[in-house]
Tab-separated table of C-alpha atoms and ligand atoms in Angstrom:
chain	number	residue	atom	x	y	z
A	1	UNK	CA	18.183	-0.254	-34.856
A	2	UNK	CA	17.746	1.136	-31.310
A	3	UNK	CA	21.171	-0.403	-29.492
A	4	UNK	CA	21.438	-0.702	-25.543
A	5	UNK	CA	24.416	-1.162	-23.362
A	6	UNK	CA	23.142	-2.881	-20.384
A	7	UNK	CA	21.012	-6.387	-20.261
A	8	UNK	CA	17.220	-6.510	-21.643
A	9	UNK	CA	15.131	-9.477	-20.360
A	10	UNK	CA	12.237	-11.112	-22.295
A	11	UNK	CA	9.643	-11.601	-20.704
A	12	UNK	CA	8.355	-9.688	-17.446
A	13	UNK	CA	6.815	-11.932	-15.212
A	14	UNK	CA	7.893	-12.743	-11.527
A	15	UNK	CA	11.375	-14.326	-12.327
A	16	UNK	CA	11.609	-11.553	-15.222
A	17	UNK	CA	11.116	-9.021	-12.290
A	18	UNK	CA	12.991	-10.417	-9.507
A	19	UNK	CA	15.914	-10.162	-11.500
A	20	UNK	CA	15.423	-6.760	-12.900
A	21	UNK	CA	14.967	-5.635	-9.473
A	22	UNK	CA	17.951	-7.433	-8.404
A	23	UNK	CA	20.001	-5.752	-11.030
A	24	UNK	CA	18.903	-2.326	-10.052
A	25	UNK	CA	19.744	-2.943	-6.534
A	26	UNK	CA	22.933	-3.905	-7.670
A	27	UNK	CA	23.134	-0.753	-9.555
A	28	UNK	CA	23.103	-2.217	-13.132
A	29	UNK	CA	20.449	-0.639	-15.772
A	30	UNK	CA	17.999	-3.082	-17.428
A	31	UNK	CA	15.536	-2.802	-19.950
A	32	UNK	CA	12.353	-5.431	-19.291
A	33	UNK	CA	10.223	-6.528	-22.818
A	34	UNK	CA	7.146	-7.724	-21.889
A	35	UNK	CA	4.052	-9.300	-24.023
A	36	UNK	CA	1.218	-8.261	-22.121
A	37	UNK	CA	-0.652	-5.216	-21.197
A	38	UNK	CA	0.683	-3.597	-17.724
A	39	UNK	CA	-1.392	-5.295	-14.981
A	40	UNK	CA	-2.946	-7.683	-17.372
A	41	UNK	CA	-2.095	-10.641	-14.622
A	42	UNK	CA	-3.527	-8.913	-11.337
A	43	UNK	CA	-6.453	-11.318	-11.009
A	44	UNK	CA	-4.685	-14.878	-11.753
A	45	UNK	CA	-5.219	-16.867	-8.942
A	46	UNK	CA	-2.826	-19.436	-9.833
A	47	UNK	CA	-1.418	-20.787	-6.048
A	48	UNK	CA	2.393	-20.378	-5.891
A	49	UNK	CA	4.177	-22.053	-3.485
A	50	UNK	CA	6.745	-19.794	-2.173
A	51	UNK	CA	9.935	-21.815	-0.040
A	52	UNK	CA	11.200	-20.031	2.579
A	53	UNK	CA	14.370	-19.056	0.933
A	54	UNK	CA	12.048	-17.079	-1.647
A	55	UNK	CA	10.204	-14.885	1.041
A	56	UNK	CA	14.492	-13.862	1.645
A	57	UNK	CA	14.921	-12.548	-1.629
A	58	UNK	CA	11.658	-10.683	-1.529
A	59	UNK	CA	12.413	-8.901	1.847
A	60	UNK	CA	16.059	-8.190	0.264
A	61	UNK	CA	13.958	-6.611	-2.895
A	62	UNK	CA	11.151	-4.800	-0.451
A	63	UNK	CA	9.040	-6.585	-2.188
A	64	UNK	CA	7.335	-8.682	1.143
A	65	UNK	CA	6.112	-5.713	2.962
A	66	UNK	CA	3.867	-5.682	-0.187
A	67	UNK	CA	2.850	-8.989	0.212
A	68	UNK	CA	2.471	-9.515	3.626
A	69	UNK	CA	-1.456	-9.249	3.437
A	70	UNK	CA	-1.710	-11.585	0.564
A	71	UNK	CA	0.371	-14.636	1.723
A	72	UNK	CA	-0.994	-17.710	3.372
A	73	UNK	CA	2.103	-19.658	5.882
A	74	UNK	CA	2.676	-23.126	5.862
A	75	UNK	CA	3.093	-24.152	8.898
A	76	UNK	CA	2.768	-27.734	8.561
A	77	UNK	CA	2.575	-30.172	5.509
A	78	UNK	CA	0.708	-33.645	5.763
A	79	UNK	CA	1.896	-36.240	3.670
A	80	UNK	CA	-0.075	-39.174	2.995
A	81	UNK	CA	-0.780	-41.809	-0.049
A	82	UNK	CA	-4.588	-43.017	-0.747
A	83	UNK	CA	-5.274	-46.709	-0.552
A	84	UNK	CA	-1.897	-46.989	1.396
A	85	UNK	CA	-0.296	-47.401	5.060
A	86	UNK	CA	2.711	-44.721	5.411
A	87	UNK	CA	2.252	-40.814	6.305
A	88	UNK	CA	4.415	-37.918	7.810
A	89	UNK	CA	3.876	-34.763	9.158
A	90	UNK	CA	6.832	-31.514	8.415
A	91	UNK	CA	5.920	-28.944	11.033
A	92	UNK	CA	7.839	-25.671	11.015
A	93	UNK	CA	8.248	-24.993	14.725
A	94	UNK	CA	10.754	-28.781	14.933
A	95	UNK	CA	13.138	-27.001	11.985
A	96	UNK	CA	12.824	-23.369	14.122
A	97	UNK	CA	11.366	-21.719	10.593
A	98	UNK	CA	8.556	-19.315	11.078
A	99	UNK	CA	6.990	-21.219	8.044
A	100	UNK	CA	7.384	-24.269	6.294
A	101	UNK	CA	6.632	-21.796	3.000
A	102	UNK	CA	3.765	-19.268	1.778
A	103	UNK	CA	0.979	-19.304	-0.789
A	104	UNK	CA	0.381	-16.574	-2.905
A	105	UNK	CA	-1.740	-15.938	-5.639
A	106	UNK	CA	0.316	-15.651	-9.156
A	107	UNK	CA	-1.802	-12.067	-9.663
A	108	UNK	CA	-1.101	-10.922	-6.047
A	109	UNK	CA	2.851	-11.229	-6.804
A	110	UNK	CA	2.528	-9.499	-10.230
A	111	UNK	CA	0.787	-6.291	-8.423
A	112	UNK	CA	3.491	-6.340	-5.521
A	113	UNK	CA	6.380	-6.552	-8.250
A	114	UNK	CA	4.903	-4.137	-10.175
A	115	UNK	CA	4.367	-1.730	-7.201
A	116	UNK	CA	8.231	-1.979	-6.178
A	117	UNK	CA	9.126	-1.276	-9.545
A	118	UNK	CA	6.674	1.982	-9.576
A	119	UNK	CA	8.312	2.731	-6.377
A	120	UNK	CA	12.038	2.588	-7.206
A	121	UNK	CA	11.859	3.118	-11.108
A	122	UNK	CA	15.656	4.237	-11.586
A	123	UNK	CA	17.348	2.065	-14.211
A	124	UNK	CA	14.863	-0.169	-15.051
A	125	UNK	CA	12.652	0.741	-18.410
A	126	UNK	CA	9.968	-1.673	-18.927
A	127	UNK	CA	7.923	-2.002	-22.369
A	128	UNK	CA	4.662	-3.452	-22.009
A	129	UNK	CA	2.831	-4.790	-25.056
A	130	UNK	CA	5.833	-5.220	-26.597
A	131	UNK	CA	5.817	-9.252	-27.409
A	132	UNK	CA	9.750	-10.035	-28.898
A	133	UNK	CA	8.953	-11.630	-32.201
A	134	UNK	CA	12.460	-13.079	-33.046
A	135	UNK	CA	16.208	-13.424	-31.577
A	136	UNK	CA	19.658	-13.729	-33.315
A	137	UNK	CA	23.053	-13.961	-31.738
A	138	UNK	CA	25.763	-12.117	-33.056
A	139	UNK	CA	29.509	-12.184	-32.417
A	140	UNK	CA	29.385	-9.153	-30.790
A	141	UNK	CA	25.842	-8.693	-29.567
A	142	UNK	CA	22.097	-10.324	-29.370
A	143	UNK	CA	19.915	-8.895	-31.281
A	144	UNK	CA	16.236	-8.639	-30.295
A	145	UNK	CA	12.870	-7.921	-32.917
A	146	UNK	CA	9.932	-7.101	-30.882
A	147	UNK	CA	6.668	-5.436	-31.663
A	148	UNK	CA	5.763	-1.869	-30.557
A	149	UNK	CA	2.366	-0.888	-29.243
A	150	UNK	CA	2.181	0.883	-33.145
A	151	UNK	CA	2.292	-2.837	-34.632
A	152	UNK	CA	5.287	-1.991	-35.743
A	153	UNK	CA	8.719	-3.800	-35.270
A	154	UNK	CA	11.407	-2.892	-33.783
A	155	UNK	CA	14.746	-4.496	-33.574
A	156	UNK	CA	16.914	-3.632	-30.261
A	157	UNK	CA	20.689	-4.480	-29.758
A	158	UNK	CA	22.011	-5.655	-26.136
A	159	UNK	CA	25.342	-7.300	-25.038
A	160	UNK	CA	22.749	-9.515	-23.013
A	161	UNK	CA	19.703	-11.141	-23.503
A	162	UNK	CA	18.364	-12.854	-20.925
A	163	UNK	CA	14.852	-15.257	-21.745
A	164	UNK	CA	12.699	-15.244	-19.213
A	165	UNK	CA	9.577	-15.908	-20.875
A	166	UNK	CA	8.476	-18.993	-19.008
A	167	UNK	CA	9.009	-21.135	-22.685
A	168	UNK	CA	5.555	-19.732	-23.884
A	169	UNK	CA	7.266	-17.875	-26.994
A	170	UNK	CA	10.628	-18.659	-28.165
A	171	UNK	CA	10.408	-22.156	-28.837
A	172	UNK	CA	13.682	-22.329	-30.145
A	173	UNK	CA	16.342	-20.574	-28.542
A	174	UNK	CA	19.538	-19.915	-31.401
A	175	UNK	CA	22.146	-22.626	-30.577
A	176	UNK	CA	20.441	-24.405	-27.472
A	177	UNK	CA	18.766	-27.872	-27.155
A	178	UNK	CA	15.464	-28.553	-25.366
A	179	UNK	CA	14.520	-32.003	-23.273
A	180	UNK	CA	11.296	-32.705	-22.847
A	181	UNK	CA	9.434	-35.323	-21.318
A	182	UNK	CA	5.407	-35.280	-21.828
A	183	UNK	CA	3.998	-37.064	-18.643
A	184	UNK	CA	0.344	-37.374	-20.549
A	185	UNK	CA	-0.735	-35.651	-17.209
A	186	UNK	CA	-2.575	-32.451	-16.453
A	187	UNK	CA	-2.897	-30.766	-13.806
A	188	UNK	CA	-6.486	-29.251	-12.217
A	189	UNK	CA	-6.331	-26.368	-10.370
A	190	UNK	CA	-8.843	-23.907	-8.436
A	191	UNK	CA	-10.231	-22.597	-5.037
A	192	UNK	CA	-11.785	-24.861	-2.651
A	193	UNK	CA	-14.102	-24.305	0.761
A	194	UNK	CA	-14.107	-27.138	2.694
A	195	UNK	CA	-16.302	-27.490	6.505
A	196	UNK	CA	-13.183	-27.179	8.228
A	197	UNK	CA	-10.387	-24.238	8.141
A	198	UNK	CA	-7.012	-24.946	7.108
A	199	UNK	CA	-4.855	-24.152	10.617
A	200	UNK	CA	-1.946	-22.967	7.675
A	201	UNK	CA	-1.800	-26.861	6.961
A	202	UNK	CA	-0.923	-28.307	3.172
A	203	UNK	CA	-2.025	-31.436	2.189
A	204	UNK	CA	-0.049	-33.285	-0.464
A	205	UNK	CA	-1.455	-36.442	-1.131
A	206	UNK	CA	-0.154	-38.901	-3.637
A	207	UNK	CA	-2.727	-41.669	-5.619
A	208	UNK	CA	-2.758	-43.701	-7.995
A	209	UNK	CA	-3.832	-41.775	-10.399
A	210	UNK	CA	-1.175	-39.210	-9.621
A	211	UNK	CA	-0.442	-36.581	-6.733
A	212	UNK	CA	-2.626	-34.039	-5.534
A	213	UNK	CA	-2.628	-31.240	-3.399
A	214	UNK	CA	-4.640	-28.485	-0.637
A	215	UNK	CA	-2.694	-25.473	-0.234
A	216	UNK	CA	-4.123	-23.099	2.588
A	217	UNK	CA	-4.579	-19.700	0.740
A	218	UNK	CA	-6.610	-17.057	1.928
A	219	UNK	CA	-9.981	-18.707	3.869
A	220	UNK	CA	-10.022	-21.483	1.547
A	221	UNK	CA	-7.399	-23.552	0.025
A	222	UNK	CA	-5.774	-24.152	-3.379
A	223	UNK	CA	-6.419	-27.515	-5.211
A	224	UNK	CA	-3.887	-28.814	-7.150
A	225	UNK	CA	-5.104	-32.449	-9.271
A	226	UNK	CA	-3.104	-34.365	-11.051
A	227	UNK	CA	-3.509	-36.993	-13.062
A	228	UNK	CA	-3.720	-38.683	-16.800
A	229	UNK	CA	-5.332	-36.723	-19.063
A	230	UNK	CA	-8.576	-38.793	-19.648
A	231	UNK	CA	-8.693	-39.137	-16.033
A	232	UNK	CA	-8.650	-34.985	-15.529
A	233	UNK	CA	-11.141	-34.780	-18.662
A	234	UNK	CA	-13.682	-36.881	-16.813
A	235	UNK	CA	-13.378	-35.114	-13.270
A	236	UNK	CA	-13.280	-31.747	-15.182
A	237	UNK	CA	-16.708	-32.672	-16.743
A	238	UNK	CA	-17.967	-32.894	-13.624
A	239	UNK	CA	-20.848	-30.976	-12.199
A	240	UNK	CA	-20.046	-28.774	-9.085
A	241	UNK	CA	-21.562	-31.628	-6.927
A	242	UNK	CA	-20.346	-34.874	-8.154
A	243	UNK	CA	-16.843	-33.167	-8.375
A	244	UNK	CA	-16.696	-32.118	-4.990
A	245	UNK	CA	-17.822	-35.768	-4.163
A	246	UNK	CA	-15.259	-36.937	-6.017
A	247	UNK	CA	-12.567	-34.679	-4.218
A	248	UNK	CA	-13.668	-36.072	-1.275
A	249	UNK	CA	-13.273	-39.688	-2.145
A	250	UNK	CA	-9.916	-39.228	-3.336
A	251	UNK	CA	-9.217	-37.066	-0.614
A	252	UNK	CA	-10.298	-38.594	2.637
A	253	UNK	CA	-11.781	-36.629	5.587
A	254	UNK	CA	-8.848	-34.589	6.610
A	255	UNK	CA	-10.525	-30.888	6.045
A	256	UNK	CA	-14.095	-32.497	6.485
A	257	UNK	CA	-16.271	-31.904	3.457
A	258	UNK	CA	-15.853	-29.784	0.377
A	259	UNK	CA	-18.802	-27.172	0.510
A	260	UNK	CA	-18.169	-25.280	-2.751
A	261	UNK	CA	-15.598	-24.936	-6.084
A	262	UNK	CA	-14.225	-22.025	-7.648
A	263	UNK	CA	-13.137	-21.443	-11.374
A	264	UNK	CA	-11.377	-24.561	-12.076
A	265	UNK	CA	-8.094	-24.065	-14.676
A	266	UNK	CA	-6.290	-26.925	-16.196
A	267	UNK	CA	-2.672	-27.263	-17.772
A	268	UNK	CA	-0.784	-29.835	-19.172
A	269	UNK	CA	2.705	-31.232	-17.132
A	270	UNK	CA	5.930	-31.757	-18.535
A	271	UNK	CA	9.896	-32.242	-17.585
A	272	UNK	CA	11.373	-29.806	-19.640
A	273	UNK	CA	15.238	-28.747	-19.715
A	274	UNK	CA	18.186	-26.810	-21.532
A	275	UNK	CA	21.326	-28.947	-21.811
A	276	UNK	CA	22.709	-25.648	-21.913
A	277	UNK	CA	21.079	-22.585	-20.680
A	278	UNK	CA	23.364	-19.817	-22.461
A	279	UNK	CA	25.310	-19.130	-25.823
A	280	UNK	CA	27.408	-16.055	-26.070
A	281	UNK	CA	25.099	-13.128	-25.155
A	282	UNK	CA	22.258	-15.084	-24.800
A	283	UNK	CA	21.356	-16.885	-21.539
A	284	UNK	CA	17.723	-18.405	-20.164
A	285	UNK	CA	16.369	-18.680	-16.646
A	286	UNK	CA	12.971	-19.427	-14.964
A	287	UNK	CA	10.494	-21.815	-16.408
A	288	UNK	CA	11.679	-21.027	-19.787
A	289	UNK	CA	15.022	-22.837	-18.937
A	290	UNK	CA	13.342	-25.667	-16.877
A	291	UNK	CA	9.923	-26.855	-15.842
A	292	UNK	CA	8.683	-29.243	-13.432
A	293	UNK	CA	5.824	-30.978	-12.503
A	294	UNK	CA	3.671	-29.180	-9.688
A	295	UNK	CA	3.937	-31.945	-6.692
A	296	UNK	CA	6.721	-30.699	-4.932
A	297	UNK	CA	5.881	-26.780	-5.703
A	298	UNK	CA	9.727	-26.208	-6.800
A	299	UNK	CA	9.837	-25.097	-10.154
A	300	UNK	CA	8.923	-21.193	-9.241
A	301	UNK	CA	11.497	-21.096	-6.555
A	302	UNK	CA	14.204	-22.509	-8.679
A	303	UNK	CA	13.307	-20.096	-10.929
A	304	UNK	CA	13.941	-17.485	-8.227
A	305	UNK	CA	17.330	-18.674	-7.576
A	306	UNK	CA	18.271	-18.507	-11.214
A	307	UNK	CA	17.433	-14.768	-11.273
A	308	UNK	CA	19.053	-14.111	-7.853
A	309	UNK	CA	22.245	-16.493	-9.141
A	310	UNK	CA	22.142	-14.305	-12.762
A	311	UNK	CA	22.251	-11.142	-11.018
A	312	UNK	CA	25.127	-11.765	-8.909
A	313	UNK	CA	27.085	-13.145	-11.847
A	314	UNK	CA	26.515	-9.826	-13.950
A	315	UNK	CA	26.648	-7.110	-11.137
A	316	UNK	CA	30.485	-9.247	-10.491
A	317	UNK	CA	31.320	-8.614	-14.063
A	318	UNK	CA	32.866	-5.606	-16.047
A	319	UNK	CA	30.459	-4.147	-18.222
A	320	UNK	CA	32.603	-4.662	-21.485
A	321	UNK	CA	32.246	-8.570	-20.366
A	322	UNK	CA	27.711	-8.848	-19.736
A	323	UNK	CA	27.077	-11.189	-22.590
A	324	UNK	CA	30.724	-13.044	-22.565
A	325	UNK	CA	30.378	-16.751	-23.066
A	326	UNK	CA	32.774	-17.347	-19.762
A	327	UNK	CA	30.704	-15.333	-17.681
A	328	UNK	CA	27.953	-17.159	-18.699
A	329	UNK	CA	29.268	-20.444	-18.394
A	330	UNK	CA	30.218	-19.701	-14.948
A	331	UNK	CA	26.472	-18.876	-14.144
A	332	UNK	CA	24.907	-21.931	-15.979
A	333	UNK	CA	27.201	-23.881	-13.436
A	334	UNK	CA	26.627	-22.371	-10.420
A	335	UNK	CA	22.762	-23.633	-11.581
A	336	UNK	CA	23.408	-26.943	-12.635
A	337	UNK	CA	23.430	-29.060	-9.204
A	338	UNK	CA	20.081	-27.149	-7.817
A	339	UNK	CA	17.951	-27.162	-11.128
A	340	UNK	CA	19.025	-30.752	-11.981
A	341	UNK	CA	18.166	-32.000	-8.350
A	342	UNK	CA	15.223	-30.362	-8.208
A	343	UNK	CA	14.232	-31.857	-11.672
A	344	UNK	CA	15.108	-35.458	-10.509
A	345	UNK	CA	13.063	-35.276	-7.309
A	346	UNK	CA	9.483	-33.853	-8.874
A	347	UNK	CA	10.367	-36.540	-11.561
A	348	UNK	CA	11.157	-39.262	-8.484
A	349	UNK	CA	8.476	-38.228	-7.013
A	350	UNK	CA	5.725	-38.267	-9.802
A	351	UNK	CA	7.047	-41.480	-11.242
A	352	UNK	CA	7.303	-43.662	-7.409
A	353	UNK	CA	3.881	-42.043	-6.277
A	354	UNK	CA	1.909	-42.287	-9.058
A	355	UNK	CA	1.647	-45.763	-9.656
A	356	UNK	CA	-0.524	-49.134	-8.639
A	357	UNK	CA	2.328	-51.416	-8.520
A	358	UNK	CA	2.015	-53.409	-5.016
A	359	UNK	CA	5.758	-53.881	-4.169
A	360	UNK	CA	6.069	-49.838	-5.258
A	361	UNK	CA	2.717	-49.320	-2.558
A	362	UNK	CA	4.859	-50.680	-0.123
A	363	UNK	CA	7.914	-48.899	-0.552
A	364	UNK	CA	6.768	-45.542	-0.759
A	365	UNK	CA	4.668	-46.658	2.627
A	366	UNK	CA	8.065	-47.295	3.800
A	367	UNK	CA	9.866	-44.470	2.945
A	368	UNK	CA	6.885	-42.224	4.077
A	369	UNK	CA	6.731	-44.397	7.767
A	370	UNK	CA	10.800	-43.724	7.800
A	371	UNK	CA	10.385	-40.314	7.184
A	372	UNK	CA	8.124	-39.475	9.871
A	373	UNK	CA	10.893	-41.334	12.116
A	374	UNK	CA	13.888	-40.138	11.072
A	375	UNK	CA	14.370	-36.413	12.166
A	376	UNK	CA	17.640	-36.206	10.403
A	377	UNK	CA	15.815	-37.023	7.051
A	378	UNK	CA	13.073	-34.795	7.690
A	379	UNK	CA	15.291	-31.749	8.154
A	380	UNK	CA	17.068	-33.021	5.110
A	381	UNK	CA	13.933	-32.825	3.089
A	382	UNK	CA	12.638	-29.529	4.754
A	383	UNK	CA	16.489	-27.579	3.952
A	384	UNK	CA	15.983	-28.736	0.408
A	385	UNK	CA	12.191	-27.404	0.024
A	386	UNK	CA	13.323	-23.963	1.552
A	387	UNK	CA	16.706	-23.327	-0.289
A	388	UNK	CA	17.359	-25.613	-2.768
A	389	UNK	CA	20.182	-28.008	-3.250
B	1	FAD	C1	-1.551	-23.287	-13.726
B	1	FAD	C2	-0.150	-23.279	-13.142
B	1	FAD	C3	-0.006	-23.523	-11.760
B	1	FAD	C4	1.257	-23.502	-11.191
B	1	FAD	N1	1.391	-23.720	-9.838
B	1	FAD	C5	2.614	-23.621	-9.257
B	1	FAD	C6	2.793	-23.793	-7.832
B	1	FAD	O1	1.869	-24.057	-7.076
B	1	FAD	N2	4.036	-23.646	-7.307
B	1	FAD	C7	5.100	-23.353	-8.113
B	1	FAD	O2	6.215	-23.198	-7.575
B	1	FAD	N3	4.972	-23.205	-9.445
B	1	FAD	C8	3.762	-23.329	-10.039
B	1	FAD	N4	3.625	-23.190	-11.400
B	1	FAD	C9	4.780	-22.815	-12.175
B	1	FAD	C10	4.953	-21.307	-12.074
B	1	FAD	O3	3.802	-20.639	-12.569
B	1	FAD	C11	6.174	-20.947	-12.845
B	1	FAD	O4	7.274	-21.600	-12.226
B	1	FAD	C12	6.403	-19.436	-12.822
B	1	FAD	O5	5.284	-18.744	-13.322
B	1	FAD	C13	7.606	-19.169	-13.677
B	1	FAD	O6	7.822	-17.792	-13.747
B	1	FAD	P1	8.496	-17.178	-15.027
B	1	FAD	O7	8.611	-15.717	-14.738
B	1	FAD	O8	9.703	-17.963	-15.392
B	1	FAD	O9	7.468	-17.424	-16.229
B	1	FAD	P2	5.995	-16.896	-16.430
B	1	FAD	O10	5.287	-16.729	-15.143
B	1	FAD	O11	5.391	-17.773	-17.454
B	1	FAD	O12	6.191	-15.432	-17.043
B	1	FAD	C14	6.663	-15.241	-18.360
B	1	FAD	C15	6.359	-13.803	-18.805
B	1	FAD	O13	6.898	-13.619	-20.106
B	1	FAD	C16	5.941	-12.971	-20.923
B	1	FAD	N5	6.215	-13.353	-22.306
B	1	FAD	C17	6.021	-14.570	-22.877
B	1	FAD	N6	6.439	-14.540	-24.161
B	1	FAD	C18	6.891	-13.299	-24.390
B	1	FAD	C19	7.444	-12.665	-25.530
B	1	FAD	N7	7.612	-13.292	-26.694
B	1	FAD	N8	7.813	-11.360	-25.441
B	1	FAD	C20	7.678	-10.688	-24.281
B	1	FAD	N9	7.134	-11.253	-23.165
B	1	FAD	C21	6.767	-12.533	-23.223
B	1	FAD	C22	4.600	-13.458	-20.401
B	1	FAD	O14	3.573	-12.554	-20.754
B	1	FAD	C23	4.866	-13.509	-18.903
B	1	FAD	O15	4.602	-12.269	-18.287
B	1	FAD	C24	2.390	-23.258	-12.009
B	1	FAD	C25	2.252	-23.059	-13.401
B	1	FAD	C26	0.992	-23.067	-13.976
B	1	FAD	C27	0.863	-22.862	-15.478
């Protein structure tokens, strides 16, 4: 058994990263385990949407510089419902941010986390290809199985584990309970042109059927459809034409028509939590500790915060302490109010904007009429989108 004295994190994508970087800045050694082949997630186009608060831990980490070509700004969201009275505008320049927040493509991130890393490899040692295969806590220590790029396996010994593995793997996590809520929704997702450009303007829109979304990325803009899952089978069945026709008709003529589709990607939606994120050496962050439903484009940045939150907690602790149930339970707290808020209003949101009911139609016109009144609330809403609760 190969035994370490410093943290190893499962799982290296973005929120895997961010804290590994975090730790090195903070001069703590880390060892990342990570599935896939180095590089294997350059060309995902998936659209994050990064708040503002994000882009601030990625200039802290050097990691925007590396970006800074690949980012799309917000600079203005449009909120509207379909078959409904009721919109708002958020513009940046009324809440004196430079951007509202930033689309980037999922692959575009990867290669700028994985240049920093290249750049400033001092204490962190990551293993790609190395998928972990199993986890047991000990008294004393976590101890990780993982596969080598031989086949063979390999068990490793930390004081700390942390999962970041975005819940793909470890399904069950050794002492902690899982909440999950199916919506029976998927989302759609892929590259659109449309006649007009996007002036750095999103579009959420919420119908019936469920919330959608234009994200300005690039020249074109990121769709995001949701809806119930027969519902996304039919439009996904679709031929180029009659789904861009049906885009539109859901859509309305805000960014004129839709000239042409890209690869479109599908995934199911779910509310998913940990009561408890940690057990003595053992603690989980990212989307493997929570995930949310796309509409309000929070569950990446909360999963951000966790890593920045983690890395304070263990660069403020003694080394003979990393893994120590009390340290730990201090961190899962200092998490609580921010993931559970931002868990209640994707689920508030999904659940009051995603149905036919009249007196709910005229409510959420309300609230949407109110908010593009009320300054006070609209600053409200914008702090929470850029730094969490
Ligand atoms: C299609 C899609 C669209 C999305 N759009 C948005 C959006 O617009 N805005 C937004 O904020 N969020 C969005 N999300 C959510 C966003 O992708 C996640 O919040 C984010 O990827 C979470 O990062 P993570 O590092 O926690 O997990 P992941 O990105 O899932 O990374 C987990 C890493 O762990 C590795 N791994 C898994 N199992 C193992 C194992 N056993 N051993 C070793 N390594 C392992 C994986 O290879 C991967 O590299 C979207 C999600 C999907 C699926």
């Amino acid at each position: 058994m190969q035994m370490v004295s410093h943290p190893v994190v499962i799982g290296g994508g973005p929120v895997g990263l961010v804290l590994a970087l975090s730790l090195q800045q903070a001069g703590v050694p880390v060892t990342v385990l990570e599935g896939q082949p180095a590089g294997a997630m350059a060309g995902d186009h998936r659209a994050l949407a990064l708040s503002y608060g994000t882009r601030q831990v990625l200039e802290q980490l050097g990691i925007w510089p590396l970006l800074a070509s690949a980012v799309t700004a917000i600079e203005t969201i449009h909120v509207s419902q379909q078959k409904g009275f009721g919109r708002t505008q958020l513009k940046a320049h009324e809440h004196d941010l430079p951007a509202l927040g930033y689309v980037v493509s999922y692959g575009a991130l990867m290669q700028a986390l994985d240049t920093r890393i290249a750049q400033s490899a001092a204490n962190i040692v990551i293993q790609y290809q190395a998928p972990v295969t199993g986890l047991e806590v000990h008294a004393s220590a976590a101890e990780i199985d993982y596969q080598t790029e031989a086949g063979a396996i390999q068990r490793l010994s930390t004081p700390l584990a942390v999962i970041a593995d975005g819940g793909r793997s470890l399904a069950s996590i050794p002492g902690l309970v899982r909440d999950t809520k199916h919506y029976g929704h998927d989302a759609l997702v892929g590259l659109v042109h449309t006649e007009q450009a996007h002036r750095n303007i999103a579009y959420e829109r919420f119908t019936p059927r469920g919330p959608m979304a234009l994200l300005p990325n690039g020249e074109h803009f990121s769709l995001v459809w949701t809806g119930e899952q027969p519902y996304i089978d039919e439009i996904a069945a679709l031929d180029d034409t009659a789904f861009l026709q049906a885009l539109h008709e859901a859509f309305g003529d805000r960014a004129g028509r839709f000239l042409q589709v890209g690869k479109r990607l599908r995934f199911p939606l779910k509310l998913s939590k940990l009561e408890q994120t940690f057990s003595a050496h053992c603690v989980v962050i990212g989307n493997a500790a929570q995930t949310m439903h796309p509409v309000a484009g929070q569950g990446f940045n909360v999963g951000i915060r966790d890593a920045v939150a983690l890395a304070k907690n263990v660069s403020a602790t003694q080394a003979h302490e990393w893994g120590a149930a009390h340290r730990l339970a201090a961190y899962h707290h200092s998490r609580q109010r921010d993931t559970g808020r931002g868990l209640q209003f994707t689920d508030f949101l999904v659940n009051v904007f995603s149905n036919d009911l009249i007196g709910v139609g005229l409510l959420r016109g309300a609230g949407l009429g109110a908010l593009s009144m009320l300054p006070s609330a609209r600053r409200l809403l914008v702090n929470k989108m850029s730094y969490g609760s």
